[in-house]
Short mmCIF file of C-alpha atoms in Angstrom, two decimals:
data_model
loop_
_atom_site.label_atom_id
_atom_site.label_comp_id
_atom_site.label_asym_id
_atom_site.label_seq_id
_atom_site.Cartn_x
_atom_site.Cartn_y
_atom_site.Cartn_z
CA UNK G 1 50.49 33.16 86.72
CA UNK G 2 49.54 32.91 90.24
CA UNK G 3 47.14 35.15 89.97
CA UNK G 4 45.01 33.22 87.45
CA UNK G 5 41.88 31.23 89.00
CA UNK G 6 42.51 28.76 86.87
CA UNK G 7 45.93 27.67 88.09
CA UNK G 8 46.54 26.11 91.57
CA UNK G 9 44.71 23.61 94.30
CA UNK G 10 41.74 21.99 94.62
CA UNK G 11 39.92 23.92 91.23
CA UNK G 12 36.77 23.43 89.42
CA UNK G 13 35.60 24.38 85.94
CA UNK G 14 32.52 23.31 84.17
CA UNK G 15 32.72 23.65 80.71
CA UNK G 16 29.86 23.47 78.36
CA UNK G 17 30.50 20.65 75.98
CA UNK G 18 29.20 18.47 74.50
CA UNK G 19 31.78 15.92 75.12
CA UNK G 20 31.35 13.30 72.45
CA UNK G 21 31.75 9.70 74.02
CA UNK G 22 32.36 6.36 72.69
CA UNK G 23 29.17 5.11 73.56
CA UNK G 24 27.64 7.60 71.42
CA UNK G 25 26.31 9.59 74.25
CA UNK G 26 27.27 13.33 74.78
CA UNK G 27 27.61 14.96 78.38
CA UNK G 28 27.32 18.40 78.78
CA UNK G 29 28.08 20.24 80.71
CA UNK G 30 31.24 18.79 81.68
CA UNK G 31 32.95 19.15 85.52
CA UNK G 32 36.22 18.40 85.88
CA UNK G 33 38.00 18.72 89.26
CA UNK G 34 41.83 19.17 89.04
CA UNK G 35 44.89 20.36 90.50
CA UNK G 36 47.75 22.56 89.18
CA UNK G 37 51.39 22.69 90.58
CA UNK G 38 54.06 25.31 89.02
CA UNK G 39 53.87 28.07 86.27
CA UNK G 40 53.43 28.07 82.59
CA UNK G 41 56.41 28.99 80.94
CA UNK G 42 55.46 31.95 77.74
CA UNK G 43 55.37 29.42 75.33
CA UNK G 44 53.68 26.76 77.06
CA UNK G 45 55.99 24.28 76.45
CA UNK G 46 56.56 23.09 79.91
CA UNK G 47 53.05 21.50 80.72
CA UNK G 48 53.54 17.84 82.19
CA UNK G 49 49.73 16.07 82.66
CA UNK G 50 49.53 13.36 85.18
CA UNK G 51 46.93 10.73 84.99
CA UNK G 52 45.68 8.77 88.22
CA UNK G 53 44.91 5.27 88.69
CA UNK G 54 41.47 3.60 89.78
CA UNK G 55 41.37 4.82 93.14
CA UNK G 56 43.39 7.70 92.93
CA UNK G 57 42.32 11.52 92.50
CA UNK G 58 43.68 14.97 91.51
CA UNK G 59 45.35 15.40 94.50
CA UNK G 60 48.64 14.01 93.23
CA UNK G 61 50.89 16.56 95.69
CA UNK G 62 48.94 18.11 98.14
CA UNK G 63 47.15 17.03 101.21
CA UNK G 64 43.75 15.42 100.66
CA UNK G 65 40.87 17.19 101.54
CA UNK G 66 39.06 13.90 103.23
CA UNK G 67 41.69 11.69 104.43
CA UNK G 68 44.30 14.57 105.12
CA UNK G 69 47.10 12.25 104.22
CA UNK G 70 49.78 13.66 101.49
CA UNK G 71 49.29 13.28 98.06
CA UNK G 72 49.65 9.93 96.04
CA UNK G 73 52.59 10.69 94.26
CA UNK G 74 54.58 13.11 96.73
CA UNK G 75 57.95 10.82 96.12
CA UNK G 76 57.70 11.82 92.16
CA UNK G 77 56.36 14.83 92.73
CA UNK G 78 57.68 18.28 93.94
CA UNK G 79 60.85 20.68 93.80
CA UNK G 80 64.18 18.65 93.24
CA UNK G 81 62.10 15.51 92.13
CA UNK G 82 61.85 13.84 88.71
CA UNK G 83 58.59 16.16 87.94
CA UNK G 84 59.49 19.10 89.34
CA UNK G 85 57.65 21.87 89.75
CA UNK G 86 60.17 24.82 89.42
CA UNK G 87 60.73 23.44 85.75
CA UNK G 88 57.41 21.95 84.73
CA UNK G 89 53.72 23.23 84.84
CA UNK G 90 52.10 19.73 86.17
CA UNK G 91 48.29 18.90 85.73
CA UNK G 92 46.65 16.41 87.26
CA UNK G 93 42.61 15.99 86.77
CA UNK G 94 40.31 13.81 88.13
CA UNK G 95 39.25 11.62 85.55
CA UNK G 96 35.14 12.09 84.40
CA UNK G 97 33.37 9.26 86.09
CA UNK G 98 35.23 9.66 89.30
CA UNK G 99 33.78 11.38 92.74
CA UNK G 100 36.30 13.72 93.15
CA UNK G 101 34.68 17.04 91.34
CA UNK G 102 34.62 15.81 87.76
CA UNK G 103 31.19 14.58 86.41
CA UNK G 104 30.52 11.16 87.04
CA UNK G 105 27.16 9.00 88.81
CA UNK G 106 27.30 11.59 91.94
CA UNK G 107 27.07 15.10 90.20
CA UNK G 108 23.62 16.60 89.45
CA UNK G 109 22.26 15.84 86.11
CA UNK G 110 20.81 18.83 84.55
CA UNK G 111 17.46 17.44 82.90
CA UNK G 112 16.08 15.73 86.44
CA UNK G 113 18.04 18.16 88.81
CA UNK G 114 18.78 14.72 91.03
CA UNK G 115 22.09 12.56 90.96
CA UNK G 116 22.39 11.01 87.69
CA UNK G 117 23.20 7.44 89.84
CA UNK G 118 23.37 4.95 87.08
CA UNK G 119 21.42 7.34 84.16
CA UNK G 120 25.13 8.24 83.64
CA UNK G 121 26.70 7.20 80.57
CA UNK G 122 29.01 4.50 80.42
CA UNK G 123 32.63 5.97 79.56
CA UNK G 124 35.91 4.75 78.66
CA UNK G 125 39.51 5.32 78.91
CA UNK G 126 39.63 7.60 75.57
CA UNK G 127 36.12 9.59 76.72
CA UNK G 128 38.61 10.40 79.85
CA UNK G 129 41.44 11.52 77.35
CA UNK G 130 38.95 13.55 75.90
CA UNK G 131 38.00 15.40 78.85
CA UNK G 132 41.55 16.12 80.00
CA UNK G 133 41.98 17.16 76.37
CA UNK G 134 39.04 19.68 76.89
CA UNK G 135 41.13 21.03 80.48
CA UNK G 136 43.99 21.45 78.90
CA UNK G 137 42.37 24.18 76.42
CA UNK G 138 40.55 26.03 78.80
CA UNK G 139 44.13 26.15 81.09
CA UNK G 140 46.02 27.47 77.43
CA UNK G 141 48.04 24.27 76.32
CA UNK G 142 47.90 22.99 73.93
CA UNK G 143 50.79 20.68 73.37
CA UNK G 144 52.01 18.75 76.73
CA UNK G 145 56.01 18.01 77.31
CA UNK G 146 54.68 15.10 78.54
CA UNK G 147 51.96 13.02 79.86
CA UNK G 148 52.70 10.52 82.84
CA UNK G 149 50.51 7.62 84.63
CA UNK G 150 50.81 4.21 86.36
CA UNK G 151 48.13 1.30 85.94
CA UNK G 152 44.90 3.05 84.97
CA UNK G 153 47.08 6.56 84.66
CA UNK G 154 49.25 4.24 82.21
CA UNK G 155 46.70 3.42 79.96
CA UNK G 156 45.38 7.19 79.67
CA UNK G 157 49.16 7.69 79.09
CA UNK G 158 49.31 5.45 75.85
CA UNK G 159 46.08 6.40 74.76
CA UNK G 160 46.87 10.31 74.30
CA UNK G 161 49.05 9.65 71.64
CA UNK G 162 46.84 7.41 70.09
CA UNK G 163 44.18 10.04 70.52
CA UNK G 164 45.91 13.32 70.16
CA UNK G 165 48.70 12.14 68.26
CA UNK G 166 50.46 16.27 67.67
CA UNK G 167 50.08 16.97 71.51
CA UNK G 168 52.18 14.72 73.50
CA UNK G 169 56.08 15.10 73.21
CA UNK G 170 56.68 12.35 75.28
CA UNK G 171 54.77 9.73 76.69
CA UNK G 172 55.64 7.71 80.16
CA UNK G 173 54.00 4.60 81.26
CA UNK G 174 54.39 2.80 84.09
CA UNK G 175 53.20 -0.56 85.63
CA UNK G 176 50.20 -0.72 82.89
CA UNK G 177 48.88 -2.68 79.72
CA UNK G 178 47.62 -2.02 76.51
CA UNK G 179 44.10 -3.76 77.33
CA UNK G 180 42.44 -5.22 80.22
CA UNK G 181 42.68 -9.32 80.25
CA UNK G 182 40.19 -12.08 81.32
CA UNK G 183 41.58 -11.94 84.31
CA UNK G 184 41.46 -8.26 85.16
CA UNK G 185 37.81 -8.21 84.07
CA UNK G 186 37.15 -11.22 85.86
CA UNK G 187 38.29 -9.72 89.35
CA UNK G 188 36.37 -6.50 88.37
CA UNK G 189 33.34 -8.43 88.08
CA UNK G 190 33.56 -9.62 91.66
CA UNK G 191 34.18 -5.76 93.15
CA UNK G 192 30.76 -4.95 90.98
CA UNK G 193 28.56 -7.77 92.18
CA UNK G 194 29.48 -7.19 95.73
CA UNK G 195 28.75 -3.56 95.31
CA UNK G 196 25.75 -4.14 93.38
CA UNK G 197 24.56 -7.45 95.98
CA UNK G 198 24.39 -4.87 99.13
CA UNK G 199 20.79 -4.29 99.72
CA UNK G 200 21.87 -0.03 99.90
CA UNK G 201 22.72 -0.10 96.25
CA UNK G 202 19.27 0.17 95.51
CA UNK G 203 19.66 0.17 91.52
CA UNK G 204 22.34 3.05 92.56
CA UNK G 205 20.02 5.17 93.55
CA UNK G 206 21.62 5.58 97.33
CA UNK G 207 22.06 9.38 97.29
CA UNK G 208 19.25 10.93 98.78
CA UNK G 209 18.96 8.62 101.35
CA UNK G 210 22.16 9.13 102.16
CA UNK G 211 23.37 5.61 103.11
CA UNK G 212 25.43 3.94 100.11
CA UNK G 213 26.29 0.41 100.20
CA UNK G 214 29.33 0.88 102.17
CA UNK G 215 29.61 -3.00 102.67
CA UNK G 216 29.50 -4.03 99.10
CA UNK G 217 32.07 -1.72 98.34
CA UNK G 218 34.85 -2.07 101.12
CA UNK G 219 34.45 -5.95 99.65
CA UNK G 220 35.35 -4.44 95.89
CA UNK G 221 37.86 -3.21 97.87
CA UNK G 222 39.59 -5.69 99.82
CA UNK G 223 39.38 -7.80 96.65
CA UNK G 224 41.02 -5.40 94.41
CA UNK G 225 43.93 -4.66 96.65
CA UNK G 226 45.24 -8.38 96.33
CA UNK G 227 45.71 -7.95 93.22
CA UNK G 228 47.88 -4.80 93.84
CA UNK G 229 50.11 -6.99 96.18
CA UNK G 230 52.52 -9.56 95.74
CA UNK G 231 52.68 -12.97 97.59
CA UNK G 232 56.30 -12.35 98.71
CA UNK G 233 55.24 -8.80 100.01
CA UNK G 234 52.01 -10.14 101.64
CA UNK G 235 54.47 -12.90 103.36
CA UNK G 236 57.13 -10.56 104.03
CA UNK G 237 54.59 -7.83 106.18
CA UNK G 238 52.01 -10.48 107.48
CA UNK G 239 53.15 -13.96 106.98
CA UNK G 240 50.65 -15.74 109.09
CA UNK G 241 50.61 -13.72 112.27
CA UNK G 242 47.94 -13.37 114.87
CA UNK G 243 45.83 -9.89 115.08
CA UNK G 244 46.59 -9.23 118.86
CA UNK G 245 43.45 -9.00 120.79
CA UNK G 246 41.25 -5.65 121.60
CA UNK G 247 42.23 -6.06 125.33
CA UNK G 248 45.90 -6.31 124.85
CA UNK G 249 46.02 -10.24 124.59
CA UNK G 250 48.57 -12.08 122.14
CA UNK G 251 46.64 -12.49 118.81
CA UNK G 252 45.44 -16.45 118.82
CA UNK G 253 42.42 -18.63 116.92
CA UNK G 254 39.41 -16.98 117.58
CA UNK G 255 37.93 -20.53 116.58
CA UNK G 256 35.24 -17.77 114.83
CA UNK G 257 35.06 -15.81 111.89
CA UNK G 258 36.99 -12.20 113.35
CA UNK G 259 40.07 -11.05 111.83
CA UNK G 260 42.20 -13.50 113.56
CA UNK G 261 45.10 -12.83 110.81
CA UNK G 262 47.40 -9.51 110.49
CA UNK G 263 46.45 -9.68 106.96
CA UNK G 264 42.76 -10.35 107.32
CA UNK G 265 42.64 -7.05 109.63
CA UNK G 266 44.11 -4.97 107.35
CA UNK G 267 42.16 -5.85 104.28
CA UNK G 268 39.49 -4.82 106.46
CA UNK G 269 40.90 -1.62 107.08
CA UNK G 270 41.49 -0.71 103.37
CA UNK G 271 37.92 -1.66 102.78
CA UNK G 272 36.43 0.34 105.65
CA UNK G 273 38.82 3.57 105.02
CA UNK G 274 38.09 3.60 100.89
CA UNK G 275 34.37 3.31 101.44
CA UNK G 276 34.66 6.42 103.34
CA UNK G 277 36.10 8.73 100.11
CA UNK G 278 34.63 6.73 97.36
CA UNK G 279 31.62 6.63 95.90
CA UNK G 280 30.29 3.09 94.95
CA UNK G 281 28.09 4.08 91.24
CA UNK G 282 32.06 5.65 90.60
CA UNK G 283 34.02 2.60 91.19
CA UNK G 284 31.68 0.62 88.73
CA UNK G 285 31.73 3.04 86.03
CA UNK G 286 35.91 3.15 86.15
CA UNK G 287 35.90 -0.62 86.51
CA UNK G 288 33.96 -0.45 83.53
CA UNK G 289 36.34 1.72 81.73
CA UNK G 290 39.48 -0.10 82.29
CA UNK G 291 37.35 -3.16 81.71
CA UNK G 292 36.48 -1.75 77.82
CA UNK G 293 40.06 -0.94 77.33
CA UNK G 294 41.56 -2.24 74.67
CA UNK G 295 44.11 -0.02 72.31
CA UNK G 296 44.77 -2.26 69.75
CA UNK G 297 40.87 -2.65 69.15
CA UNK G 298 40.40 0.81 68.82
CA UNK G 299 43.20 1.07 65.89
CA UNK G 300 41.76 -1.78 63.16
CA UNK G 301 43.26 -4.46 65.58
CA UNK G 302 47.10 -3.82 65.53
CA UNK G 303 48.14 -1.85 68.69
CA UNK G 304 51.29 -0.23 66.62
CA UNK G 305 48.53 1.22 64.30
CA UNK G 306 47.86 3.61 67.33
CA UNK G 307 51.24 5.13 67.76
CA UNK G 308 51.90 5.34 63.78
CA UNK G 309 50.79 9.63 63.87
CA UNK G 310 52.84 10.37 66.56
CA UNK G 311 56.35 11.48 67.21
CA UNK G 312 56.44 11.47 70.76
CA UNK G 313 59.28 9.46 72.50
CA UNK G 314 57.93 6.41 75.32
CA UNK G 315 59.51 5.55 78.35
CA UNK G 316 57.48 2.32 79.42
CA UNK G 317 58.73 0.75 83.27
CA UNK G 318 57.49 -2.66 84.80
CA UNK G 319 57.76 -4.10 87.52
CA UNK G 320 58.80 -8.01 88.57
CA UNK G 321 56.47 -9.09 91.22
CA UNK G 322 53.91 -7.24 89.66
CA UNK G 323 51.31 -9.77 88.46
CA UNK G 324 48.19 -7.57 87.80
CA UNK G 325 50.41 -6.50 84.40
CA UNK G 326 53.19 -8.33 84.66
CA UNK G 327 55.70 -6.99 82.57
CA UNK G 328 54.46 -9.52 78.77
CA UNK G 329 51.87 -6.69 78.80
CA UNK G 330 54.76 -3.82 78.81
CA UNK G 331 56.62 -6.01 76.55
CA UNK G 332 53.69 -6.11 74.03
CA UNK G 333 53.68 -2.20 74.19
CA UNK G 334 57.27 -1.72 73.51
CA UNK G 335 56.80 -4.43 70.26
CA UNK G 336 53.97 -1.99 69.08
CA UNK G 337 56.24 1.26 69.35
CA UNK G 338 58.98 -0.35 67.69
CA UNK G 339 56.92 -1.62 65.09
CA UNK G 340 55.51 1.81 64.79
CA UNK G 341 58.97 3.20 64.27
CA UNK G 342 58.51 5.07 67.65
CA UNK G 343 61.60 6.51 70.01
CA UNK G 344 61.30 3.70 72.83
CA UNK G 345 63.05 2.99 76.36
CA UNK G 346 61.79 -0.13 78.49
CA UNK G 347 63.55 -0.87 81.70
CA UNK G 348 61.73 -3.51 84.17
CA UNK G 349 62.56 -2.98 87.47
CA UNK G 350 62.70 -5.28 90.76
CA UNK G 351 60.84 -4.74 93.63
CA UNK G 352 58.56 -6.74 96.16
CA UNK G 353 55.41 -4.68 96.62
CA UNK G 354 54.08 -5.66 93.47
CA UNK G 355 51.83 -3.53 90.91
CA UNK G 356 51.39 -1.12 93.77
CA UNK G 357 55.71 -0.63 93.68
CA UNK G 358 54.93 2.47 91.50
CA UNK G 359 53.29 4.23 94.33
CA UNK G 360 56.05 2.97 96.89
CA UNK G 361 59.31 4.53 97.07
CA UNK G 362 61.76 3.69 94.77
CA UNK G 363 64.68 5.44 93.88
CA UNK G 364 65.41 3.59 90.54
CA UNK G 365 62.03 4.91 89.20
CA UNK G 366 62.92 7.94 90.18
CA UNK G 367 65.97 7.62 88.23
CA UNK G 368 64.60 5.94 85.19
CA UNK G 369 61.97 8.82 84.96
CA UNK G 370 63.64 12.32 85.73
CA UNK G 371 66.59 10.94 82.91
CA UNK G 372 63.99 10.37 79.94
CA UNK G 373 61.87 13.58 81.32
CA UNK G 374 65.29 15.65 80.94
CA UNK G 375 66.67 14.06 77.92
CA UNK G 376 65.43 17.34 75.46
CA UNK G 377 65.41 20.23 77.80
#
């Protein structure tokens, strides 16, 4: 299988469509960057797909080509771990919309031969479901052993059931929620007026001059990773310490407006480091997406009418501190699959990192996961 171009790192494939979207809209073609780790078994029964959150990428176990750090998920990830790839044939894609390889506001749209910018249709968590539905023919499977995400990567999880309710065997979602709240939108809406008040946003047409509204966006940012904190994790690593000084001084009131606080500094780090590998039109659009997501809407209004044609067993995992979808929204999503008649587990675990404790390292996740993954093999 190793010989096959379409199995390994850092691939491309653009595939001719049309992709039918909720909107109503069609794209074609459609580019999807992704990654491949392990072998397809002869039947192709041992295909895990993993789905990535907001921010994250394809590039779920292997160095990043920008940043060069390791991939997002290298603690889940990788011979011996709970998705392993000696056993399973993992996928990960980057989801359409995204600036990673897979069509989005950045690629070239075929009619103008320019950036599509913000001529690019509006898509939603399902229209990305679709498109990793579309990858998985052209790589041969056609059934998955499982599909795996946390936050946004959750909610792609629970909607491929709901979507393509004979392919999934089992389904595991982690940190996530069956819709977006007031609340989530409400912080979205922030990120997008700060991206869209920088003067470089220019309608989102920023590509030619090459100069996008870096600004705007490391504000998105900043605001955005709060919420993927907790207050007792927050106090725990910054507290209220002092930034020491750029000439070796203790850290002290400024009695001005520089990052006089630990925590101040590094918000302004996150912001500076994520405008450098993200793309600004991108971060709306997915915003966007997870904004529009609601399952139970999609399915007549009842969220267990969306897991009523499949069979595939659910592992769902929360976390305590984790306030962004505090575990009521995993709760809701368990009473849906049991009221479905679905195969369920639902653990919530403890940590103090927050919605962002799925991407930390945590042994009892680890735990939780490779059990339900092996229970069947």
């Amino acid at each position: 299988m190793s010989s096959d171009p379409r199995f390994g790192l850092r691939r491309h494939v653009t595939l001719p469509g049309p992709l039918a979207l909720d909107s109503g809209a069609t794209l074609a073609p459609v580019e999807i960057g992704y990654e491949t780790y392990g072998a397809l078994n002869e039947d192709a029964s041992n295909a895990v797909l993993i789905c990535h959150a907001l921010t994250g990428d394809q590039h779920v176990a292997s160095d990043h080509p920008i940043t060069g750090k390791p991939g997002w998920w290298t603690r889940m990830i990788g011979p011996g771990k709970p998705i392993d790839p000696i056993r399973h044939f993992i996928v990960c894609a980057n989801v359409i919309g995204s600036c990673m390889g897979s069509s989005g506001p950045a690629t070239i749209d075929p009619a103008t031969g320019a950036p599509f910018g913000m001529a690019f249709p509006v898509i939603t968590i399902r229209d990305m479901v679709r498109a990793q539905g579309a990858l998985l023919d052209h790589l041969g499977v056609q059934r998955l052993k499982a599909v795996v995400g946390g936050s946004m990567g959750g909610m792609q999880a629970l909607s491929w059931p709901a979507t393509f309710p004979a392919r999934v065997g089992a389904v595991v979602v982690i940190a996530s929620t069956s819709r977006h709240s007031a609340q989530n939108i409400a912080y979205h809406e922030v990120g997008r007026q700060a991206i869209m008040a920088d003067p470089k946003w220019r309608g989102g047409d920023y590509y030619t001059a090459n100069d996008p509204p870096s600004a705007g966006l490391a504000v998105a940012r900043m605001a955005a990773h709060i919420t993927y904190l907790s207050e007792a994790g927050l106090t725990e690593k910054f507290g209220r310490r002092f930034q020491a000084r750029k000439n070796g001084e203790a850290g002290a009131k400024s009695f001005g407006f520089d990052a006089d606080f630990q925590v101040e500094s590094y918000l302004r780090h996150q912001g500076l480091s994520f405008s450098d590998r993200f793309d600004a039109n991108s971060y709306l659009y997915i915003t966007r997406a997870l904004d529009y997501f609601d399952l139970a809407e999609e399915h007549g209004g009842m969220l267990a009418n969306a897991f009523r044609e499949t069979q595939a067993r659910f592992c769902v995992v929360s976390f305590d501190s984790d306030w962004l979808y505090p575990t009521r929204e995993s709760r809701t999503i368990v009473k849906a699959l049991n009221a479905a008649g679905r195969h369920v587990s639902f653990v919530e675990l403890s940590s103090p990192f927050g919605h962002d404790a799925f991407l930390l390292d945590s042994p009892e996740l680890n735990r939780v996961v490779d059990g339900f993954l092996r229970t069947g093999e």
